[in-house]
Coordinates of C-alpha atoms in Angstrom, one line a residue:
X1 CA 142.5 84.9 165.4
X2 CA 139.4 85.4 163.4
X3 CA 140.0 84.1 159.4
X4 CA 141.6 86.4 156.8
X5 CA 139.2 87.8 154.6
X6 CA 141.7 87.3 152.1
X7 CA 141.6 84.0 149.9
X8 CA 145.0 84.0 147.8
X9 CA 143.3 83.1 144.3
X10 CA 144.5 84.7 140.9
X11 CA 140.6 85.1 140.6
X12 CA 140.1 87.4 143.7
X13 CA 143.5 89.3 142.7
X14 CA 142.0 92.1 141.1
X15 CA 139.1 92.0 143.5
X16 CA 141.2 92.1 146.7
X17 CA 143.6 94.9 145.4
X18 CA 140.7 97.5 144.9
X19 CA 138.8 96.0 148.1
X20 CA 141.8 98.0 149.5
X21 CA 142.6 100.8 147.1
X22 CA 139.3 102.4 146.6
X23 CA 138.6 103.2 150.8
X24 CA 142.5 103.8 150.5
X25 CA 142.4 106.5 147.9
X26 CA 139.2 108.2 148.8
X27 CA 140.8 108.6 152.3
X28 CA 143.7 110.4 150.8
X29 CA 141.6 112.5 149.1
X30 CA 139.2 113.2 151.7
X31 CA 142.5 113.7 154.2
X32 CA 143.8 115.8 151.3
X33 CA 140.4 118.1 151.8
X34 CA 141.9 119.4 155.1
X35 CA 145.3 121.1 153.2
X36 CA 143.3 122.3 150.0
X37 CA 140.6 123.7 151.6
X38 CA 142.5 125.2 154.2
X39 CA 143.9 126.8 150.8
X40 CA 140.5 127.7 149.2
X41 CA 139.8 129.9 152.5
X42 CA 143.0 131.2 152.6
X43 CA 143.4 132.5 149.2
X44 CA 139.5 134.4 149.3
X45 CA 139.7 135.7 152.2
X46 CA 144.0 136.5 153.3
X47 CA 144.7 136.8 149.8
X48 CA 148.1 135.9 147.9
X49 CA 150.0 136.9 150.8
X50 CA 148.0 134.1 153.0
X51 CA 148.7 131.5 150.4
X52 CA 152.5 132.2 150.4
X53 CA 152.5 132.1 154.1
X54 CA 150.6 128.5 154.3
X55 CA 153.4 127.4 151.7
X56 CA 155.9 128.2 153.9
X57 CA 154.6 126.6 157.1
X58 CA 153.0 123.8 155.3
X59 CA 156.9 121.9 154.7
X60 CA 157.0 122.2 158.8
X61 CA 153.5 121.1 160.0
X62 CA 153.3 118.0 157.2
X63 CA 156.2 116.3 158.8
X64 CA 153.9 115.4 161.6
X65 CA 151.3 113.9 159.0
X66 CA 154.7 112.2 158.1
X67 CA 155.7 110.8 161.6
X68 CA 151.9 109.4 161.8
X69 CA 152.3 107.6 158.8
X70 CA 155.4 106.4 159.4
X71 CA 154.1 104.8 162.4
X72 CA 150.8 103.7 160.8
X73 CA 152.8 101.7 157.5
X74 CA 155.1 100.2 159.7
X75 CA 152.4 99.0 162.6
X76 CA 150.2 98.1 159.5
X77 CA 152.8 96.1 157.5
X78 CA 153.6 94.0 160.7
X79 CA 150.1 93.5 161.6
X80 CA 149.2 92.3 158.1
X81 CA 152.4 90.1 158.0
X82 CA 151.3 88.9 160.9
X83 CA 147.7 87.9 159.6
X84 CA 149.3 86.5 156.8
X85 CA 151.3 84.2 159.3
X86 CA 148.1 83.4 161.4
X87 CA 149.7 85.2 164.6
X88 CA 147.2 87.2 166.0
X89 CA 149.9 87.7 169.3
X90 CA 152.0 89.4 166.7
X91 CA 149.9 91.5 165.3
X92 CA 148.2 93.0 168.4
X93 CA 151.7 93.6 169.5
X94 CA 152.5 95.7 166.6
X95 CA 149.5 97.7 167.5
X96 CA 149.9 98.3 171.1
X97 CA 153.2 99.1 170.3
X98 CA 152.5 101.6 167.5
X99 CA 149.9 103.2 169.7
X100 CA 153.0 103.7 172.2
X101 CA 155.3 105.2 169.9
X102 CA 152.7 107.7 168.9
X103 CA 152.6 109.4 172.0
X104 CA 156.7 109.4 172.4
X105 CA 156.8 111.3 168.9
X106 CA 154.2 113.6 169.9
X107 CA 155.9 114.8 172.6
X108 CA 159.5 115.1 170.8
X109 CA 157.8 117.2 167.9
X110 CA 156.0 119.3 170.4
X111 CA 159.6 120.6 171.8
X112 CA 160.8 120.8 168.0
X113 CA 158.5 123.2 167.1
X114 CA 158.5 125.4 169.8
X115 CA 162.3 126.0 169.3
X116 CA 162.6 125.7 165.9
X117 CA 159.4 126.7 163.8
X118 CA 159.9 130.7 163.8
X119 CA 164.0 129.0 162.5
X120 CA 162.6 126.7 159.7
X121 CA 160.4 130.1 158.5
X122 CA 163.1 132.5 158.6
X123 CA 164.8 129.9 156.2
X124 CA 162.5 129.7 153.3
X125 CA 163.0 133.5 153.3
X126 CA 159.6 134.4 155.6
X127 CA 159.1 138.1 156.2
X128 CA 157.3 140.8 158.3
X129 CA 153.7 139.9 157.2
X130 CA 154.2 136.4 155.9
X131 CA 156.4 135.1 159.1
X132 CA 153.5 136.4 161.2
X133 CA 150.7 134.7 159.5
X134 CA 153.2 131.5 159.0
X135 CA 154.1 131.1 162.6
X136 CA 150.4 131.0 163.9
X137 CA 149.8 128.2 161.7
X138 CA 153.0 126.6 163.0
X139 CA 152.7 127.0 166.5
X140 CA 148.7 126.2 166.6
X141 CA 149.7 123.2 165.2
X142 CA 152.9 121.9 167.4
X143 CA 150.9 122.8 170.5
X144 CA 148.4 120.0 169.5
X145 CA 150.9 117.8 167.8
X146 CA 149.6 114.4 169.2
X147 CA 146.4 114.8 167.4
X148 CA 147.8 115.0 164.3
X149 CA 150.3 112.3 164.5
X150 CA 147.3 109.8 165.7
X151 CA 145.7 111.5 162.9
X152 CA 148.0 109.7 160.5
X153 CA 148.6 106.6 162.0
X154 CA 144.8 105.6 162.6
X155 CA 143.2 105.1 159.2
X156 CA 146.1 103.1 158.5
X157 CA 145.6 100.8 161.9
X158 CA 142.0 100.5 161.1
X159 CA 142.7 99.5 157.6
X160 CA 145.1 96.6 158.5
X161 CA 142.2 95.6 161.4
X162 CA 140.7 94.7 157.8
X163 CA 137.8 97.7 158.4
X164 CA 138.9 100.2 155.0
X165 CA 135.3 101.4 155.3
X166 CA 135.7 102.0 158.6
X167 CA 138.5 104.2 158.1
X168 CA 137.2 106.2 155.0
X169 CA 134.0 106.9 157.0
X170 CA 135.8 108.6 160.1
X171 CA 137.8 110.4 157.8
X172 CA 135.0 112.5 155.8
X173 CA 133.2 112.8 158.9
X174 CA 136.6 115.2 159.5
X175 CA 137.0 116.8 156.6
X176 CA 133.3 118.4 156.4
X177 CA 133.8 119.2 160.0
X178 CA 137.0 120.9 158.8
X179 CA 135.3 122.3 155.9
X180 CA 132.5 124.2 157.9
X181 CA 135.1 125.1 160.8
X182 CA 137.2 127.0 158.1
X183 CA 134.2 128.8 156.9
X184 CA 133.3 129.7 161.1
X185 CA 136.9 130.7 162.0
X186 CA 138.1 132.1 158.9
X187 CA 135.2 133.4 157.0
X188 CA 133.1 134.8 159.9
X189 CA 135.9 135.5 162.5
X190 CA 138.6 136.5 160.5
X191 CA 140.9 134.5 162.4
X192 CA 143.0 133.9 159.3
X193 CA 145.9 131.2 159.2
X194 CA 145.4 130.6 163.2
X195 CA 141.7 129.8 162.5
X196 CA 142.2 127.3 159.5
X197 CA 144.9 125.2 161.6
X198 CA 142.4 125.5 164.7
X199 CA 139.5 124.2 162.3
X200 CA 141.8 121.1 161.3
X201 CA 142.8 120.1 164.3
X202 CA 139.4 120.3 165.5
X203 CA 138.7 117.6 162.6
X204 CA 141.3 115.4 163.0
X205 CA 140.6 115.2 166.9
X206 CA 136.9 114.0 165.8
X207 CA 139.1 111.2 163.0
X208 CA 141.0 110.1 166.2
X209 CA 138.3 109.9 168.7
X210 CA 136.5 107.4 166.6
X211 CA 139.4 105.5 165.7
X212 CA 139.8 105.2 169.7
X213 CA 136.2 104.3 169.9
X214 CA 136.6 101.3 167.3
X215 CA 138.9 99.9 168.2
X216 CA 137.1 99.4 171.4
X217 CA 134.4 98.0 170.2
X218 CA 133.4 94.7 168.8
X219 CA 134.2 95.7 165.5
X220 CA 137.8 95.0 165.6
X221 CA 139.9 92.2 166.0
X222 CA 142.6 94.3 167.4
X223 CA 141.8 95.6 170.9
X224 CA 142.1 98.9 172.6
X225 CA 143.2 98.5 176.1
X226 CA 143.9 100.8 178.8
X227 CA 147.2 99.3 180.0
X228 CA 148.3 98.4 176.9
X229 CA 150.4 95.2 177.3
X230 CA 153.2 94.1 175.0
X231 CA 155.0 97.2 174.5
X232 CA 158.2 96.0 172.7
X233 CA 161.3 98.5 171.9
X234 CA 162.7 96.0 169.6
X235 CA 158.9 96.2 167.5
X236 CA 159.1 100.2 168.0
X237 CA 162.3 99.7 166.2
X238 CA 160.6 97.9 163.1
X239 CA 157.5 99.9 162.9
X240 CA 160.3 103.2 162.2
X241 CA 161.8 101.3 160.0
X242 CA 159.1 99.7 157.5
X243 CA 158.1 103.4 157.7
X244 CA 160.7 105.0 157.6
X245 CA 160.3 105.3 153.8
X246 CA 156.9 106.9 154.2
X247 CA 158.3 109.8 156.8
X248 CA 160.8 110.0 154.1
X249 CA 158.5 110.8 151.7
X250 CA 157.0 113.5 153.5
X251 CA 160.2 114.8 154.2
X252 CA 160.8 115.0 150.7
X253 CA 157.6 116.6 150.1
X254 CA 158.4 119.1 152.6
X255 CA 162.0 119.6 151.9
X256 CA 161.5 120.1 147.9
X257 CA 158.6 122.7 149.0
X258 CA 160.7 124.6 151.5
X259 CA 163.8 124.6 148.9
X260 CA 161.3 126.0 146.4
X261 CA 160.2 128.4 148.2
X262 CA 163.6 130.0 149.0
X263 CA 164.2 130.0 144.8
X264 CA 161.3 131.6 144.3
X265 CA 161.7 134.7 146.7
X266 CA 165.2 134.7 145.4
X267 CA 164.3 134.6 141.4
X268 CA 160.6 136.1 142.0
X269 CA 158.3 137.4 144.5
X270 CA 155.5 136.7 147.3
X271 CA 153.2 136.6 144.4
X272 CA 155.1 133.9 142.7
X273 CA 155.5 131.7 145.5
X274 CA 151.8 132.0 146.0
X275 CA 151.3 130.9 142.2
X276 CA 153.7 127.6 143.7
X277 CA 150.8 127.1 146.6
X278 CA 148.0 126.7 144.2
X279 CA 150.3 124.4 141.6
X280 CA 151.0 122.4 144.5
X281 CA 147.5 122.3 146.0
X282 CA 146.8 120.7 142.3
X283 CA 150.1 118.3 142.0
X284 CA 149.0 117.2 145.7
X285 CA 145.5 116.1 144.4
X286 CA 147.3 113.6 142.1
X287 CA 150.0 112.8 144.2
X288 CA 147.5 111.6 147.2
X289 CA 145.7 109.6 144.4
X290 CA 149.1 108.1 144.1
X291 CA 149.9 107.6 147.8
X292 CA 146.4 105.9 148.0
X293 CA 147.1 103.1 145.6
X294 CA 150.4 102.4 147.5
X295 CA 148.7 102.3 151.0
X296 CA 146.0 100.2 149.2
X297 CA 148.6 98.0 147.7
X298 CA 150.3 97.4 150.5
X299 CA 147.6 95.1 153.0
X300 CA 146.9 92.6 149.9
X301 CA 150.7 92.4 149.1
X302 CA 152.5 92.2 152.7
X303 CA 149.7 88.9 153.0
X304 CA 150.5 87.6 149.9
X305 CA 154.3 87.9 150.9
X306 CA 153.5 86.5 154.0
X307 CA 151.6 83.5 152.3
X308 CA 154.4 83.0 149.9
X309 CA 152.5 83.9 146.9
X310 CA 155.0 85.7 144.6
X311 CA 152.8 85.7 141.8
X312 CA 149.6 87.6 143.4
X313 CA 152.2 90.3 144.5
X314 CA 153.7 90.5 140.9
X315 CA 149.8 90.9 139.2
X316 CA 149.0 93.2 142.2
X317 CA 151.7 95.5 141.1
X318 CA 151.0 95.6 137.8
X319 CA 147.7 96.6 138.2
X320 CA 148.7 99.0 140.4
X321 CA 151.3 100.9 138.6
X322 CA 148.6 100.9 135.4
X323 CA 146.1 102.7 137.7
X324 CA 148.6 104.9 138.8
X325 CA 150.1 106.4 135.7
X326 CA 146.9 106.5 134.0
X327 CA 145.5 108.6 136.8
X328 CA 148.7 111.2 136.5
X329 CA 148.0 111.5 132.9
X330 CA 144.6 112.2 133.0
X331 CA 144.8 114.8 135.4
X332 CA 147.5 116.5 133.7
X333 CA 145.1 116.5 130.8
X334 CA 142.9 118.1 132.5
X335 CA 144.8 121.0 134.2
X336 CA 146.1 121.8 131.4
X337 CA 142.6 122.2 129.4
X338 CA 141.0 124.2 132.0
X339 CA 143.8 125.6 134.3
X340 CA 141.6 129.0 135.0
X341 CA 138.8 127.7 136.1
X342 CA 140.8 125.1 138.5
X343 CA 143.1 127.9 139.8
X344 CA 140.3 130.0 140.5
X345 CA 138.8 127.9 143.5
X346 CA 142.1 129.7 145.3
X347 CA 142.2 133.1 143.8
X348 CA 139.5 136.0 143.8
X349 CA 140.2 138.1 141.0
X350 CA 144.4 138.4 140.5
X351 CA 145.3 138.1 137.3
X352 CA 148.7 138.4 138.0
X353 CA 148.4 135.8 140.2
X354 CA 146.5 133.0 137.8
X355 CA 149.2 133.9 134.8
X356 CA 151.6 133.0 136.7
X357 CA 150.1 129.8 138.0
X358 CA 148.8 128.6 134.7
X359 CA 152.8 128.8 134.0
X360 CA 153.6 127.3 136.2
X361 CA 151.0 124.0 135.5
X362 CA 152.5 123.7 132.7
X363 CA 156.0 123.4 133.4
X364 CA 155.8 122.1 137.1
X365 CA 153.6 118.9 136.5
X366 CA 153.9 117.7 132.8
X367 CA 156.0 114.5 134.4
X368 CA 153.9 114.5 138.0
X369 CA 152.8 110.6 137.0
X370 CA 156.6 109.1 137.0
X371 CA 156.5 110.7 141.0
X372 CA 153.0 108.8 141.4
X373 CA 155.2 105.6 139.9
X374 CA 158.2 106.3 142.3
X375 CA 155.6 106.7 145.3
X376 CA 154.3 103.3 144.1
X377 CA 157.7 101.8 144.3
X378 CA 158.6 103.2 147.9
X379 CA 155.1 101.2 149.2
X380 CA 155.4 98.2 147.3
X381 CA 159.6 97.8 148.8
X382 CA 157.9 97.9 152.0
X383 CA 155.2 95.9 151.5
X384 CA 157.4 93.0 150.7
X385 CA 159.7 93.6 153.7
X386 CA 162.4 95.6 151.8
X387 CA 162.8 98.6 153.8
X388 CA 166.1 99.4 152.9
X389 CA 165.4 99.7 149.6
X390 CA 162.3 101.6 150.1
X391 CA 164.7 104.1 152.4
X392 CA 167.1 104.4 149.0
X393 CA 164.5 105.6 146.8
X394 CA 163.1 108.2 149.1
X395 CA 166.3 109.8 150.0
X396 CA 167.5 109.5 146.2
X397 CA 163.6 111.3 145.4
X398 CA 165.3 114.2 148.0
X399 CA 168.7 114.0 147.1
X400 CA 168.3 114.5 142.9
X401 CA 166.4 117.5 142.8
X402 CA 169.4 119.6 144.5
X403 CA 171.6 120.5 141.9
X404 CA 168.8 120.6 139.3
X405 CA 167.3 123.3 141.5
X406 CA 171.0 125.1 141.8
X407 CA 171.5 125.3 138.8
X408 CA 168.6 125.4 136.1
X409 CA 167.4 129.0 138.0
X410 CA 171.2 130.3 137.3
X411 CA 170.0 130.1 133.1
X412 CA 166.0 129.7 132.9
X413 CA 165.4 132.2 136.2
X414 CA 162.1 131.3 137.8
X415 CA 161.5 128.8 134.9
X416 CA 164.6 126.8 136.0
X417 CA 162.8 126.5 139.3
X418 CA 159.5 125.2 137.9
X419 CA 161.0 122.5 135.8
X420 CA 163.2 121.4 138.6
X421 CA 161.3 118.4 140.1
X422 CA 159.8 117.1 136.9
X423 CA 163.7 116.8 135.4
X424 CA 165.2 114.9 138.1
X425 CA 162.3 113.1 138.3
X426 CA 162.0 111.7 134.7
X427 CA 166.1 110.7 135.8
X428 CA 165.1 109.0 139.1
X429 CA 161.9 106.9 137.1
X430 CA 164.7 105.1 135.0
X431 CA 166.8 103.9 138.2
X432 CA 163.8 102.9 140.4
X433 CA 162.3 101.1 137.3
X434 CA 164.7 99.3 136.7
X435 CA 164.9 98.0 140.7
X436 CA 161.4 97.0 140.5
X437 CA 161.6 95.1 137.6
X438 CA 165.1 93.0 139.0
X439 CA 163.4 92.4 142.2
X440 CA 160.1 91.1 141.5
X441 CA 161.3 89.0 138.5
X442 CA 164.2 87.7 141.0
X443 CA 160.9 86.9 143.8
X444 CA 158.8 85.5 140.8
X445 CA 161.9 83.1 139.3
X446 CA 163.2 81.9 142.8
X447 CA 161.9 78.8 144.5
X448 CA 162.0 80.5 147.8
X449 CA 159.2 83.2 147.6
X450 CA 162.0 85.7 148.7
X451 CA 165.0 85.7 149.9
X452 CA 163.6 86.9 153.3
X453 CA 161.2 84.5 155.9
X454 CA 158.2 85.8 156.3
X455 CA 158.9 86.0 160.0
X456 CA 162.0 87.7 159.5
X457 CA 160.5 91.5 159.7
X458 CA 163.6 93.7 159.0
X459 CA 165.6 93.2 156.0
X460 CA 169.5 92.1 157.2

């Protein structure tokens, strides 16, 4: 087992954490490129009508960005937990085995979305023109679902195999490939929604091919092998559950979107659910800032809770929940100071369409940095080992929003939909807060870093 880079010292605290968080986050945003410029194409040259059809089938193809996630935290937190334990067995177990597992998903999602994608459409109230253009996205994208499933998982294994760099390299390698395919298949072929899922999955292939390639190479400490030994059902079972708070948070993500869109063709129009794609191609800029510090939180802390170092994960946190709020604040600041030039990177020349927009910046994302916090909270719960916890918060993220969204529309109309998920999500903040604060004061006071072994990997 080759040494940890890490050295658990309050001096390399700070150092460690944005060793990590830095790759981490400008992988989200460079893995972010592939959704918002799928959206820039979209909205020049399909028009509004393109970007309300991309919001619908976007809640159905993220959930397999979801699944590969899922399977890259949880591989990722067992590998690190295993470094921290010195049990380089372990750890190339939790690989072989998360490698496994992505190809079993794969094939399950491939079968859900050729009998239920044109269903999940016709639910978020699709029609005629938009159902087409929706369903060619869809189905482009569950025929080549094991590409983007590995997608997901693979910055994540290579960031665990202690290579962040690594990882942030392969993936804006794919997101200029995506950006020059969208302009080929979209601009010059008029290939419309069809082309800009072929262009992604075009670039994420090229993200998974070199991940492959790495980890055959010398480069790694964690091997690539053909036969891949050590396949362990019991570890498959782990890996789903350490991330099954991440897939939960994509389900959210998709769910809230997909329950949004229904409210807005029921209290507005195409145009207004259009408006919704280019407020959400702005909240998701933030948001993968947000998801960035948690996956860069999580390596340095799932060691340090390893090591038994209660402190470092305490001062980690900290520093990572500053970062993130600050982060949601500024950009609000900014959206709000120039929303017409932002929400013209996705809109020609409709006026209707940035009014409505600018509206709905205003009242969509005013709280977006408490969502960043709650993200936060759902990594660092894993990180430490608590997944049921972590599992809580995500459904509670899904579960809060429903009768805000049933009701407030009944007495503010599309307004009541807009200022849905900030609401319930300034009432979630308080609860999770409040866990986060118990449970590391509770790990800080106790003799006993936790009241978990390190080696025990699923919370009883």
């Amino acid at each position: 087992m080759q040494s940890s880079s890490f050295i658990p010292s309050s001096n390399n605290i700070s150092k460690n954490f944005w060793r990590y968080t830095i790759p981490s986050v400008a992988a989200m945003l460079v893995n972010g490129l592939y959704q918002i410029v799928d959206g820039i194409f979209v909205g020049h040259y399909v028009g509004y009508q393109g970007l309300a059809a991309i919001n619908m089938a976007w809640p159905i193809t993220f959930v397999l960005s979801g699944l590969g996630l899922m399977i890259g935290i949880g591989s990722g937190t067992l590998i690190s937990i295993a470094r921290g334990e010195q049990s380089m067995t372990n750890a190339q177990r939790a690989f072989n085995t998360g490698l496994i597992l992505t190809f079993i998903i794969s094939c399950l999602s491939f079968a859900a979305f050729a009998f239920f994608g044109s269903y999940f459409l016709q639910l978020q109230g699709a029609q005629q023109d938009i159902k087409h253009l929706a369903l060619d996205y869809v189905s482009t994208f569950g025929n080549a679902a094991f590409i983007t499933v590995l997608a997901g998982a693979m910055p994540m294994l290579i960031r665990n195999d202690d290579s962040p760099k690594i990882a942030t390299a392969l993936l804006v390698i794919g997101a200029l490939t995506n950006i020059v395919l969208d302009y080929v298949f979209l601009g010059l072929m008029g290939w419309e929604l069809k082309g800009a899922a072929i262009a992604t999955l075009i670039a994420q292939g090229i993200t998974c091919a070199g991940g492959l390639i790495y980890f055959c190479s010398q480069y790694s400490t964690l091997k690539l092998k053909i036969s891949l030994p050590q396949f362990s059902w019991s570890e498959s079972q782990k890996i789903m559950s350490l991330g099954s708070s991440a897939l939960i948070m994509y389900l959210y993500g998709s769910f809230v979107v997909a329950l949004h869109n229904y409210q807005f063709m029921v209290y507005g129009t195409e145009l207004t659910v259009g408006a919704f794609a280019i407020v959400g191609y702005m909240m998701t800029m933030y948001y993968l800032v947000a998801e960035g510090i948690g996956e860069g939180l999580q390596p340095p802390v799932s060691y340090y809770y390893g090591a038994k170092k209660p402190q470092y994960i305490r001062q980690t946190l900290i520093l990572a929940m500053k970062t993130t709020v600050i982060a949601g604040i500024a950009w609000f600041l900014l959206l709000t100071s120039f929303p017409s030039t932002l929400i013209s990177l996705f809109n020609n020349s409709n006026s209707a369409l940035t009014l409505e927009a600018t509206q709905g910046i205003r009242l969509h994302l005013f709280a977006m940095f408490l969502d960043g916090f709650i993200v936060l909270a759902t990594m660092y719960f894993m990180s430490v080992n608590q997944a049921s916890k972590a599992l809580v918060i995500s459904i509670s993220n899904m579960l809060i929003q429903l009768p805000f969204l049933y009701f407030l529309p009944k007495f503010l109309g599309v307004a009541g939909v807009w200022l849905t998920m900030p609401i319930s999500t300034m009432v979630l903040s308080v609860v999770v807060g409040a866990m986060v604060w118990k449970d590391i004061n509770q790990r800080c006071n106790s003799h006993d870093d936790s009241d978990l072994a390190p080696a025990q990997l699923i919370e009883e």
